[in-house]
Amino acid sequence: MRLSRYFMPILKENPKEAEIVSHRLMLRSGMIRQQSQGIYSWLPLGKRVLDKVNNIVREEQNRSGAIELLMPTLQSAELWQESGRYEAYGKEMLRIKDRQDRPMLYGPTNEEMVTDIFRTYVKSYKDLPLNLYHIQLKFRDEIRPRFGTMRSREFLMKDAYSFDLTKEDAINSYNKMFVAYLRTFDRLGLRAIPMRADTGPIGGNHSHEFIILADTGESEVFSHKDFVNFDIPSADTDFDDVAGLQAIFDKWTSVYAATSEMHDEAAFNAIPEGERLSARGIEVGHIFYFGTKYSEPMGAKVQGPDGKEHAVHMGSYGIGPTRLVPAIIEASHDENGIIWPESVAPFDAIIINMKAGDEACDSACETLYAALTKAGKDVLYDDRDERAGTKFATADLIGVPKQIIVGPRSIANGEVEVKDRKTGERQTITVDAAINQLAG
Ligand code: 5CA
């Protein structure tokens, strides 16, 4: 992508409305734009990051055996009357009427709709387990939308829903998601701690929130420090190994961790003082087992091996991609801007032409751009007619992992400078060496 032809509206001034660093940096780097309170457009740079986050979420859901579909944002109120949540959900739910005066709503979550799909098609325990997920916009009319896309009214959620014959099987489905979540957050460059959690309007009694530690987090969390050293389950984890998954769950829940709603002061105080962690955190995922709460009233039943009908045991599993993007920034930035982990960076490298119009600089930049693009890398080429200082500031702000700096003096020796955004380390190497290093 040539920056002169791209759409990346960088702001020079610090936006006044932004209270936390991620919100400030997302606005400054032209990733998002607020359209009305708590409702955002994702501009091209932001969209690239969001897509990368979604793809990692998707890969790990698929690996665990969950199956993707796509349900609509608008739902009929009738379904929610069946489960009894239409009245109960309150003002957070945006209620709408269509031209026939039929009550509709913008889905804040999808338990009812997915239960309806399930009951239409699945009749036998032989078709279980089943886990269906989608990545779709939700709307919750939050009283205090704030911090940009961290807590917005319209937001993206990956929500998965599992169906099993028995509670025991449902716990195994829960464990699969638990493991998939550990892997997902790790691939996003985050250390998320699973904590016993309150279930709120989703319901049930077995639930964990996945929290990443950040001073600006909205949740107050209490845990053992040991989490930092736990191993993340590997990519070849066997999701059919029931005991193996349970062992991972048991290990990760063996030490104390809870949000303030579930906090047990006595249990926390039992941890030796130097090993206690009391901090703030951001909830990036939340998983629930709620048994037959929806399947019972909505008649989602299957025939069991005993020939009788059984209401299925369900769980639901949410991740917030539009919250994860600012959460990653909260965890990874410096005074000059964002430092993207490679896995979600909008571009792998940025080529900075310090003297656009200079024949040697232009030609080296074109060579680098063509070779790295051909190698399948996402490359941003800053070919604008701007001062070098402005270009350096832009590159640091948008946080691309590698910067290739092409200036008239070094290119006279056939060399360029490669700067690592995270470590600040610089190397002066030939154009060919830069291509070899970065194309790999
Ligand atoms: N149906 C269940 C799980 S699928 C559910 O709705 N769970 S939730 O309410 O905990 O939301 C799941 C995830 O969505 C949260 O962990 C969070 O990452 C994200 N999320 C929730 N509310 C917002 C919001 N207002 N803005 C941004 N992300 C949000």
Tab-separated table of C-alpha atoms and ligand atoms in Angstrom:
chain	number	residue	atom	x	y	z
A	1	MET	CA	0.000	0.000	0.000
A	2	ARG	CA	1.345	3.404	-0.999
A	3	LEU	CA	0.592	5.877	1.757
A	4	SER	CA	0.016	8.676	-0.785
A	5	ARG	CA	-2.966	6.682	-2.101
A	6	TYR	CA	-4.166	5.263	1.215
A	7	PHE	CA	-6.783	6.650	3.567
A	8	MET	CA	-5.203	7.108	6.982
A	9	PRO	CA	-6.374	10.370	8.527
A	10	ILE	CA	-3.710	11.024	11.192
A	11	LEU	CA	-4.617	13.647	13.805
A	12	LYS	CA	-1.863	16.039	14.874
A	13	GLU	CA	-3.529	17.134	18.089
A	14	ASN	CA	-4.421	14.942	21.021
A	15	PRO	CA	-8.199	14.482	20.931
A	16	LYS	CA	-9.706	16.017	24.057
A	17	GLU	CA	-12.447	13.433	24.509
A	18	ALA	CA	-10.019	10.530	24.927
A	19	GLU	CA	-9.378	9.663	28.571
A	20	ILE	CA	-7.213	6.574	28.101
A	21	VAL	CA	-4.169	5.942	25.969
A	22	SER	CA	-5.714	3.343	23.637
A	23	HIS	CA	-8.617	5.623	22.767
A	24	ARG	CA	-6.223	8.507	22.152
A	25	LEU	CA	-3.947	6.450	19.932
A	26	MET	CA	-6.798	4.881	17.951
A	27	LEU	CA	-8.188	8.332	17.167
A	28	ARG	CA	-4.779	9.863	16.434
A	29	SER	CA	-3.736	7.091	14.089
A	30	GLY	CA	-7.007	7.280	12.182
A	31	MET	CA	-8.234	3.783	13.136
A	32	ILE	CA	-11.748	4.703	14.232
A	33	ARG	CA	-14.257	7.516	14.063
A	34	GLN	CA	-17.178	8.021	16.424
A	35	GLN	CA	-20.415	8.362	14.445
A	36	SER	CA	-22.708	8.887	17.401
A	37	GLN	CA	-22.358	8.139	21.088
A	38	GLY	CA	-20.752	4.705	21.468
A	39	ILE	CA	-21.058	3.886	17.746
A	40	TYR	CA	-17.931	3.748	15.613
A	41	SER	CA	-16.730	3.397	12.053
A	42	TRP	CA	-13.576	1.342	11.625
A	43	LEU	CA	-11.364	3.248	9.206
A	44	PRO	CA	-8.989	1.276	6.938
A	45	LEU	CA	-6.046	1.018	9.377
A	46	GLY	CA	-8.329	-0.061	12.217
A	47	LYS	CA	-10.182	-2.478	9.959
A	48	ARG	CA	-6.927	-4.244	9.112
A	49	VAL	CA	-6.157	-4.848	12.789
A	50	LEU	CA	-9.729	-5.902	13.544
A	51	ASP	CA	-9.640	-8.422	10.674
A	52	LYS	CA	-6.404	-9.918	11.998
A	53	VAL	CA	-7.878	-10.227	15.488
A	54	ASN	CA	-11.032	-11.840	14.077
A	55	ASN	CA	-8.995	-14.324	12.082
A	56	ILE	CA	-7.044	-15.498	15.114
A	57	VAL	CA	-10.279	-15.810	17.085
A	58	ARG	CA	-11.803	-17.764	14.179
A	59	GLU	CA	-8.810	-20.105	13.753
A	60	GLU	CA	-8.855	-21.052	17.424
A	61	GLN	CA	-12.628	-21.551	17.476
A	62	ASN	CA	-12.337	-23.829	14.433
A	63	ARG	CA	-9.409	-25.718	15.954
A	64	SER	CA	-11.534	-26.534	19.008
A	65	GLY	CA	-14.309	-27.940	16.792
A	66	ALA	CA	-16.745	-24.997	16.856
A	67	ILE	CA	-18.553	-24.275	13.568
A	68	GLU	CA	-19.081	-20.805	12.115
A	69	LEU	CA	-22.406	-19.439	10.885
A	70	LEU	CA	-23.851	-15.934	10.679
A	71	MET	CA	-26.997	-14.822	12.433
A	72	PRO	CA	-28.622	-11.420	11.855
A	73	THR	CA	-28.329	-8.363	14.091
A	74	LEU	CA	-32.087	-7.718	14.107
A	75	GLN	CA	-34.210	-10.224	15.947
A	76	SER	CA	-37.905	-10.752	16.484
A	77	ALA	CA	-39.171	-9.953	19.984
A	78	GLU	CA	-41.218	-13.181	19.909
A	79	LEU	CA	-38.159	-15.349	20.483
A	80	TRP	CA	-37.237	-13.340	23.549
A	81	GLN	CA	-40.766	-13.581	24.871
A	82	GLU	CA	-40.400	-17.365	24.717
A	83	SER	CA	-37.329	-17.351	26.936
A	84	GLY	CA	-38.768	-14.705	29.236
A	85	ARG	CA	-35.891	-12.292	28.644
A	86	TYR	CA	-37.794	-9.712	26.573
A	87	GLU	CA	-39.079	-7.896	29.653
A	88	ALA	CA	-36.181	-8.858	31.905
A	89	TYR	CA	-33.421	-7.377	29.743
A	90	GLY	CA	-34.448	-3.793	30.466
A	91	LYS	CA	-33.212	-0.579	28.907
A	92	GLU	CA	-29.962	-1.981	27.573
A	93	MET	CA	-31.943	-3.585	24.783
A	94	LEU	CA	-32.682	-1.416	21.771
A	95	ARG	CA	-36.288	-2.105	20.806
A	96	ILE	CA	-37.556	-1.256	17.330
A	97	LYS	CA	-40.808	-1.641	15.408
A	98	ASP	CA	-40.967	-2.550	11.728
A	99	ARG	CA	-43.529	-1.098	9.260
A	100	GLN	CA	-46.074	-3.779	10.197
A	101	ASP	CA	-45.714	-2.619	13.775
A	102	ARG	CA	-44.028	-5.872	14.766
A	103	PRO	CA	-41.694	-5.570	17.751
A	104	MET	CA	-38.053	-6.217	16.849
A	105	LEU	CA	-34.777	-5.695	18.667
A	106	TYR	CA	-31.105	-5.204	17.848
A	107	GLY	CA	-29.539	-8.314	19.387
A	108	PRO	CA	-27.462	-7.769	22.534
A	109	THR	CA	-26.614	-11.531	22.439
A	110	ASN	CA	-27.959	-14.598	20.609
A	111	GLU	CA	-28.920	-17.397	23.010
A	112	GLU	CA	-32.567	-17.383	21.886
A	113	MET	CA	-31.873	-17.258	18.155
A	114	VAL	CA	-29.307	-20.039	18.174
A	115	THR	CA	-31.606	-22.163	20.359
A	116	ASP	CA	-34.308	-21.658	17.736
A	117	ILE	CA	-31.963	-22.824	14.974
A	118	PHE	CA	-30.964	-25.826	17.053
A	119	ARG	CA	-34.519	-26.930	17.879
A	120	THR	CA	-35.513	-26.700	14.205
A	121	TYR	CA	-32.894	-29.135	12.960
A	122	VAL	CA	-31.392	-31.257	15.718
A	123	LYS	CA	-33.487	-34.064	17.130
A	124	SER	CA	-31.084	-36.769	18.258
A	125	TYR	CA	-28.258	-37.031	20.773
A	126	LYS	CA	-26.256	-38.622	17.933
A	127	ASP	CA	-25.793	-35.142	16.426
A	128	LEU	CA	-24.163	-33.872	19.630
A	129	PRO	CA	-21.934	-32.273	20.744
A	130	LEU	CA	-22.516	-29.187	18.647
A	131	ASN	CA	-20.948	-25.743	19.031
A	132	LEU	CA	-22.083	-22.955	16.698
A	133	TYR	CA	-20.495	-19.511	16.661
A	134	HIS	CA	-20.562	-16.267	14.735
A	135	ILE	CA	-18.717	-12.971	14.708
A	136	GLN	CA	-21.405	-10.332	14.512
A	137	LEU	CA	-22.302	-6.837	15.717
A	138	LYS	CA	-24.269	-6.485	18.918
A	139	PHE	CA	-26.003	-3.507	20.463
A	140	ARG	CA	-26.295	-2.722	24.162
A	141	ASP	CA	-27.560	0.676	25.165
A	142	GLU	CA	-24.930	1.030	27.899
A	143	ILE	CA	-25.507	3.861	30.390
A	144	ARG	CA	-21.850	4.855	30.190
A	145	PRO	CA	-20.289	3.998	26.861
A	146	ARG	CA	-16.681	5.170	27.172
A	147	PHE	CA	-13.058	4.695	26.261
A	148	GLY	CA	-13.782	4.420	22.543
A	149	THR	CA	-14.471	0.885	21.367
A	150	MET	CA	-13.507	-0.495	24.795
A	151	ARG	CA	-17.074	-0.010	26.006
A	152	SER	CA	-19.264	0.982	23.100
A	153	ARG	CA	-22.955	0.593	22.399
A	154	GLU	CA	-22.491	-1.159	19.077
A	155	PHE	CA	-19.634	-3.667	19.236
A	156	LEU	CA	-18.432	-6.847	17.638
A	157	MET	CA	-18.715	-10.105	19.522
A	158	LYS	CA	-17.605	-13.621	18.761
A	159	ASP	CA	-20.311	-15.626	20.455
A	160	ALA	CA	-20.327	-19.406	20.502
A	161	TYR	CA	-23.098	-21.647	21.798
A	162	SER	CA	-22.650	-25.291	22.795
A	163	PHE	CA	-25.303	-28.020	22.947
A	164	ASP	CA	-24.893	-31.317	24.814
A	165	LEU	CA	-27.043	-34.152	26.116
A	166	THR	CA	-25.759	-34.080	29.694
A	167	LYS	CA	-24.185	-31.669	32.134
A	168	GLU	CA	-20.998	-33.741	32.070
A	169	ASP	CA	-20.709	-33.393	28.291
A	170	ALA	CA	-21.499	-29.684	28.551
A	171	ILE	CA	-18.618	-29.230	30.994
A	172	ASN	CA	-16.323	-30.847	28.412
A	173	SER	CA	-17.595	-28.356	25.788
A	174	TYR	CA	-16.917	-25.577	28.310
A	175	ASN	CA	-13.364	-26.857	28.796
A	176	LYS	CA	-12.771	-26.843	25.028
A	177	MET	CA	-13.677	-23.156	24.893
A	178	PHE	CA	-11.585	-22.469	27.995
A	179	VAL	CA	-8.524	-23.918	26.251
A	180	ALA	CA	-9.339	-22.189	22.944
A	181	TYR	CA	-9.507	-18.874	24.833
A	182	LEU	CA	-6.117	-19.365	26.488
A	183	ARG	CA	-4.615	-19.966	23.050
A	184	THR	CA	-6.467	-17.079	21.399
A	185	PHE	CA	-5.346	-14.424	23.869
A	186	ASP	CA	-1.795	-15.734	23.848
A	187	ARG	CA	-1.646	-15.438	20.042
A	188	LEU	CA	-2.881	-11.861	20.374
A	189	GLY	CA	0.138	-11.124	22.561
A	190	LEU	CA	-1.919	-10.957	25.765
A	191	ARG	CA	-1.717	-12.781	29.069
A	192	ALA	CA	-5.337	-13.294	30.080
A	193	ILE	CA	-6.243	-14.657	33.494
A	194	PRO	CA	-9.442	-16.723	33.814
A	195	MET	CA	-11.413	-15.650	36.870
A	196	ARG	CA	-14.540	-16.974	38.523
A	197	ALA	CA	-17.276	-14.599	37.504
A	198	ASP	CA	-20.805	-13.425	38.042
A	199	THR	CA	-23.270	-14.403	35.281
A	200	GLY	CA	-25.608	-11.373	35.093
A	201	PRO	CA	-28.413	-11.468	32.511
A	202	ILE	CA	-26.964	-14.499	30.658
A	203	GLY	CA	-27.542	-16.754	33.690
A	204	GLY	CA	-26.094	-20.019	35.005
A	205	ASN	CA	-23.693	-20.792	37.808
A	206	HIS	CA	-20.433	-21.863	36.190
A	207	SER	CA	-18.677	-18.956	34.561
A	208	HIS	CA	-15.243	-17.447	33.965
A	209	GLU	CA	-14.179	-14.050	32.760
A	210	PHE	CA	-10.862	-13.717	30.960
A	211	ILE	CA	-9.144	-10.611	32.229
A	212	ILE	CA	-6.005	-8.872	31.090
A	213	LEU	CA	-4.272	-6.660	33.586
A	214	ALA	CA	-4.221	-2.931	32.813
A	215	ASP	CA	-4.349	0.110	35.071
A	216	THR	CA	-7.184	1.573	33.030
A	217	GLY	CA	-9.305	-1.595	33.307
A	218	GLU	CA	-12.853	-1.270	34.578
A	219	SER	CA	-12.781	-4.447	36.692
A	220	GLU	CA	-11.095	-4.834	40.036
A	221	VAL	CA	-9.345	-8.182	40.196
A	222	PHE	CA	-7.672	-10.311	42.858
A	223	SER	CA	-5.425	-13.239	42.060
A	224	HIS	CA	-2.335	-15.276	42.706
A	225	LYS	CA	0.806	-14.143	40.879
A	226	ASP	CA	1.495	-17.678	39.607
A	227	PHE	CA	-0.638	-17.138	36.490
A	228	VAL	CA	2.169	-15.324	34.806
A	229	ASN	CA	4.194	-18.579	34.676
A	230	PHE	CA	1.515	-21.044	33.531
A	231	ASP	CA	2.096	-22.744	30.160
A	232	ILE	CA	-0.304	-22.004	27.325
A	233	PRO	CA	-1.784	-25.199	25.773
A	234	SER	CA	0.014	-25.973	22.504
A	235	ALA	CA	-1.407	-25.885	18.967
A	236	ASP	CA	-1.543	-29.684	18.892
A	237	THR	CA	-3.734	-29.943	21.992
A	238	ASP	CA	-6.108	-32.877	21.462
A	239	PHE	CA	-9.623	-31.448	21.762
A	240	ASP	CA	-11.046	-34.995	21.869
A	241	ASP	CA	-9.087	-35.821	25.018
A	242	VAL	CA	-11.704	-35.223	27.719
A	243	ALA	CA	-9.361	-35.892	30.658
A	244	GLY	CA	-6.566	-33.838	29.096
A	245	LEU	CA	-8.818	-30.788	28.713
A	246	GLN	CA	-10.092	-31.187	32.270
A	247	ALA	CA	-6.482	-31.300	33.504
A	248	ILE	CA	-5.725	-27.984	31.756
A	249	PHE	CA	-8.849	-26.418	33.256
A	250	ASP	CA	-7.972	-27.754	36.721
A	251	LYS	CA	-4.444	-26.400	36.526
A	252	TRP	CA	-5.586	-22.926	35.432
A	253	THR	CA	-8.261	-22.749	38.120
A	254	SER	CA	-6.115	-24.247	40.892
A	255	VAL	CA	-4.981	-20.895	42.249
A	256	TYR	CA	-7.132	-18.033	43.443
A	257	ALA	CA	-8.485	-15.522	40.915
A	258	ALA	CA	-11.733	-13.560	41.075
A	259	THR	CA	-13.271	-10.261	40.083
A	260	SER	CA	-14.643	-7.971	42.785
A	261	GLU	CA	-18.208	-9.387	42.400
A	262	MET	CA	-16.986	-12.872	43.328
A	263	HIS	CA	-14.126	-11.853	45.610
A	264	ASP	CA	-13.561	-13.933	48.744
A	265	GLU	CA	-11.407	-11.872	51.085
A	266	ALA	CA	-10.525	-14.844	53.318
A	267	ALA	CA	-9.357	-16.997	50.394
A	268	PHE	CA	-7.295	-14.106	49.040
A	269	ASN	CA	-5.710	-13.418	52.416
A	270	ALA	CA	-4.715	-17.077	52.645
A	271	ILE	CA	-2.262	-16.460	49.769
A	272	PRO	CA	1.212	-15.522	51.107
A	273	GLU	CA	1.484	-11.734	51.002
A	274	GLY	CA	4.229	-11.464	48.378
A	275	GLU	CA	2.260	-13.671	45.964
A	276	ARG	CA	-0.984	-11.689	45.990
A	277	LEU	CA	-1.976	-9.644	43.009
A	278	SER	CA	-4.587	-6.939	43.412
A	279	ALA	CA	-4.990	-4.946	40.249
A	280	ARG	CA	-7.317	-3.597	37.613
A	281	GLY	CA	-8.216	-5.517	34.499
A	282	ILE	CA	-10.097	-5.520	31.207
A	283	GLU	CA	-12.629	-8.281	30.551
A	284	VAL	CA	-11.905	-9.540	27.043
A	285	GLY	CA	-13.874	-12.787	27.170
A	286	HIS	CA	-16.609	-14.404	29.224
A	287	ILE	CA	-17.802	-18.003	29.195
A	288	PHE	CA	-20.939	-19.467	30.757
A	289	TYR	CA	-22.507	-22.864	31.428
A	290	PHE	CA	-26.225	-22.399	32.092
A	291	GLY	CA	-27.716	-25.876	31.653
A	292	THR	CA	-31.295	-25.881	30.370
A	293	LYS	CA	-32.136	-22.216	31.052
A	294	TYR	CA	-33.041	-21.587	27.389
A	295	SER	CA	-33.579	-25.113	26.044
A	296	GLU	CA	-36.303	-25.886	28.594
A	297	PRO	CA	-38.672	-22.940	27.931
A	298	MET	CA	-37.905	-22.955	24.203
A	299	GLY	CA	-38.351	-26.714	23.743
A	300	ALA	CA	-34.855	-27.498	22.448
A	301	LYS	CA	-34.904	-31.253	23.093
A	302	VAL	CA	-33.188	-34.280	21.648
A	303	GLN	CA	-33.950	-37.946	21.887
A	304	GLY	CA	-31.432	-39.631	24.204
A	305	PRO	CA	-30.071	-43.210	24.032
A	306	ASP	CA	-32.913	-44.125	26.444
A	307	GLY	CA	-35.473	-43.163	23.756
A	308	LYS	CA	-36.751	-40.252	25.903
A	309	GLU	CA	-36.672	-36.526	25.123
A	310	HIS	CA	-34.143	-34.403	27.014
A	311	ALA	CA	-33.722	-30.633	27.123
A	312	VAL	CA	-30.132	-29.981	26.005
A	313	HIS	CA	-27.449	-28.527	28.274
A	314	MET	CA	-26.042	-25.314	26.898
A	315	GLY	CA	-23.205	-22.864	27.352
A	316	SER	CA	-22.287	-19.592	25.690
A	317	TYR	CA	-18.872	-18.126	25.101
A	318	GLY	CA	-18.125	-14.512	24.206
A	319	ILE	CA	-15.048	-12.608	23.058
A	320	GLY	CA	-15.101	-8.906	22.176
A	321	PRO	CA	-12.838	-8.196	19.155
A	322	THR	CA	-13.638	-4.466	19.096
A	323	ARG	CA	-12.625	-4.352	22.781
A	324	LEU	CA	-9.538	-6.497	22.196
A	325	VAL	CA	-8.004	-3.967	19.808
A	326	PRO	CA	-7.812	-1.192	22.459
A	327	ALA	CA	-6.906	-3.786	25.102
A	328	ILE	CA	-3.875	-4.803	23.048
A	329	ILE	CA	-2.879	-1.128	22.765
A	330	GLU	CA	-3.254	-0.635	26.532
A	331	ALA	CA	-0.825	-3.537	26.987
A	332	SER	CA	1.598	-2.493	24.247
A	333	HIS	CA	2.514	1.142	23.563
A	334	ASP	CA	5.084	3.789	24.460
A	335	GLU	CA	5.159	7.596	24.478
A	336	ASN	CA	5.469	7.661	20.667
A	337	GLY	CA	2.544	5.427	19.841
A	338	ILE	CA	1.298	1.889	19.384
A	339	ILE	CA	3.580	-1.178	19.366
A	340	TRP	CA	1.601	-3.906	17.602
A	341	PRO	CA	2.388	-7.558	18.268
A	342	GLU	CA	3.318	-9.048	14.867
A	343	SER	CA	0.234	-11.283	14.833
A	344	VAL	CA	-2.203	-8.347	14.591
A	345	ALA	CA	-0.094	-5.548	13.100
A	346	PRO	CA	-1.911	-3.720	10.264
A	347	PHE	CA	1.271	-3.994	8.178
A	348	ASP	CA	4.359	-6.156	8.654
A	349	ALA	CA	6.731	-3.383	7.598
A	350	ILE	CA	6.760	0.272	6.610
A	351	ILE	CA	9.208	1.653	4.066
A	352	ILE	CA	10.126	5.239	4.870
A	353	ASN	CA	11.415	7.199	1.899
A	354	MET	CA	13.314	10.073	3.546
A	355	LYS	CA	13.654	11.961	0.283
A	356	ALA	CA	10.787	11.261	-2.089
A	357	GLY	CA	11.785	12.480	-5.560
A	358	ASP	CA	15.443	11.508	-5.121
A	359	GLU	CA	16.176	8.961	-7.832
A	360	ALA	CA	18.288	6.580	-5.733
A	361	CYS	CA	15.852	6.669	-2.785
A	362	ASP	CA	12.785	6.182	-4.986
A	363	SER	CA	14.336	3.299	-6.848
A	364	ALA	CA	15.484	1.469	-3.685
A	365	CYS	CA	12.054	1.941	-2.121
A	366	GLU	CA	10.348	0.542	-5.227
A	367	THR	CA	12.683	-2.491	-5.193
A	368	LEU	CA	11.967	-3.143	-1.516
A	369	TYR	CA	8.224	-2.600	-1.936
A	370	ALA	CA	7.965	-4.945	-4.918
A	371	ALA	CA	10.105	-7.711	-3.369
A	372	LEU	CA	8.396	-7.719	0.034
A	373	THR	CA	4.917	-7.526	-1.473
A	374	LYS	CA	5.799	-10.450	-3.742
A	375	ALA	CA	6.936	-12.404	-0.678
A	376	GLY	CA	3.398	-12.032	0.679
A	377	LYS	CA	4.149	-9.335	3.251
A	378	ASP	CA	1.773	-6.492	4.042
A	379	VAL	CA	3.914	-3.458	3.336
A	380	LEU	CA	3.096	0.211	3.743
A	381	TYR	CA	5.261	2.493	1.626
A	382	ASP	CA	5.486	6.069	2.896
A	383	ASP	CA	6.038	7.771	-0.458
A	384	ARG	CA	4.491	11.076	0.639
A	385	ASP	CA	6.159	14.375	-0.001
A	386	GLU	CA	6.664	15.097	3.708
A	387	ARG	CA	9.569	15.854	6.017
A	388	ALA	CA	11.482	12.812	7.274
A	389	GLY	CA	10.576	13.762	10.863
A	390	THR	CA	6.864	13.622	10.082
A	391	LYS	CA	7.297	10.206	8.488
A	392	PHE	CA	9.217	8.830	11.490
A	393	ALA	CA	6.520	10.119	13.830
A	394	THR	CA	3.776	8.511	11.714
A	395	ALA	CA	5.602	5.176	11.608
A	396	ASP	CA	6.070	5.164	15.386
A	397	LEU	CA	2.465	6.244	15.988
A	398	ILE	CA	0.876	3.483	13.897
A	399	GLY	CA	3.184	0.883	15.459
A	400	VAL	CA	4.202	-1.227	12.441
A	401	PRO	CA	6.775	-3.776	13.763
A	402	LYS	CA	9.585	-3.084	11.259
A	403	GLN	CA	10.607	0.229	9.717
A	404	ILE	CA	12.884	0.306	6.670
A	405	ILE	CA	14.436	3.733	6.438
A	406	VAL	CA	15.780	4.732	3.035
A	407	GLY	CA	17.877	7.938	2.992
A	408	PRO	CA	20.175	9.495	0.372
A	409	ARG	CA	23.360	9.107	2.408
A	410	SER	CA	23.126	5.398	3.194
A	411	ILE	CA	21.617	4.435	-0.141
A	412	ALA	CA	24.755	5.868	-1.808
A	413	ASN	CA	26.463	2.803	-0.231
A	414	GLY	CA	23.556	0.558	-1.217
A	415	GLU	CA	22.368	0.435	2.392
A	416	VAL	CA	19.180	1.055	4.351
A	417	GLU	CA	18.378	1.154	8.042
A	418	VAL	CA	16.007	-1.392	9.600
A	419	LYS	CA	14.450	-0.310	12.889
A	420	ASP	CA	12.538	-2.584	15.230
A	421	ARG	CA	9.575	-0.628	16.616
A	422	LYS	CA	9.473	-2.598	19.858
A	423	THR	CA	13.144	-2.658	20.879
A	424	GLY	CA	14.244	0.463	19.008
A	425	GLU	CA	17.189	-1.575	17.706
A	426	ARG	CA	18.628	-0.318	14.389
A	427	GLN	CA	20.727	-2.155	11.817
A	428	THR	CA	22.326	-0.741	8.700
A	429	ILE	CA	22.282	-3.396	5.990
A	430	THR	CA	22.156	-3.703	2.199
A	431	VAL	CA	18.863	-3.569	0.334
A	432	ASP	CA	19.190	-7.286	-0.485
A	433	ALA	CA	19.911	-8.188	3.124
A	434	ALA	CA	16.851	-6.194	4.226
A	435	ILE	CA	14.701	-8.065	1.707
A	436	ASN	CA	16.072	-11.428	2.857
A	437	GLN	CA	15.537	-10.598	6.498
A	438	LEU	CA	12.029	-9.210	6.186
A	439	ALA	CA	10.665	-11.530	3.505
A	440	GLY	CA	11.305	-14.586	5.707
B	1	5CA	N1	-23.862	-14.406	25.351
B	1	5CA	C1	-22.741	-14.243	26.243
B	1	5CA	C2	-21.545	-14.973	25.773
B	1	5CA	S1	-21.579	-15.350	24.102
B	1	5CA	C3	-22.422	-12.763	26.418
B	1	5CA	O1	-23.107	-11.928	25.902
B	1	5CA	N2	-21.397	-12.486	27.220
B	1	5CA	S2	-20.876	-11.053	27.674
B	1	5CA	O2	-21.963	-10.196	27.990
B	1	5CA	O3	-19.971	-11.275	28.740
B	1	5CA	O4	-20.114	-10.409	26.470
B	1	5CA	C4	-19.045	-11.116	25.864
B	1	5CA	C5	-17.875	-10.225	25.556
B	1	5CA	O5	-18.285	-9.149	24.702
B	1	5CA	C6	-17.256	-9.524	26.749
B	1	5CA	O6	-16.336	-10.355	27.409
B	1	5CA	C7	-16.557	-8.338	26.098
B	1	5CA	O7	-15.295	-8.731	25.588
B	1	5CA	C8	-17.489	-8.004	24.953
B	1	5CA	N3	-18.356	-6.850	25.289
B	1	5CA	C9	-19.458	-6.863	26.083
B	1	5CA	N4	-19.991	-5.634	26.183
B	1	5CA	C10	-19.221	-4.814	25.422
B	1	5CA	C11	-19.248	-3.414	25.102
B	1	5CA	N5	-20.202	-2.605	25.571
B	1	5CA	N6	-18.280	-2.915	24.289
B	1	5CA	C12	-17.321	-3.725	23.795
B	1	5CA	N7	-17.244	-5.046	24.052
B	1	5CA	C13	-18.176	-5.588	24.855
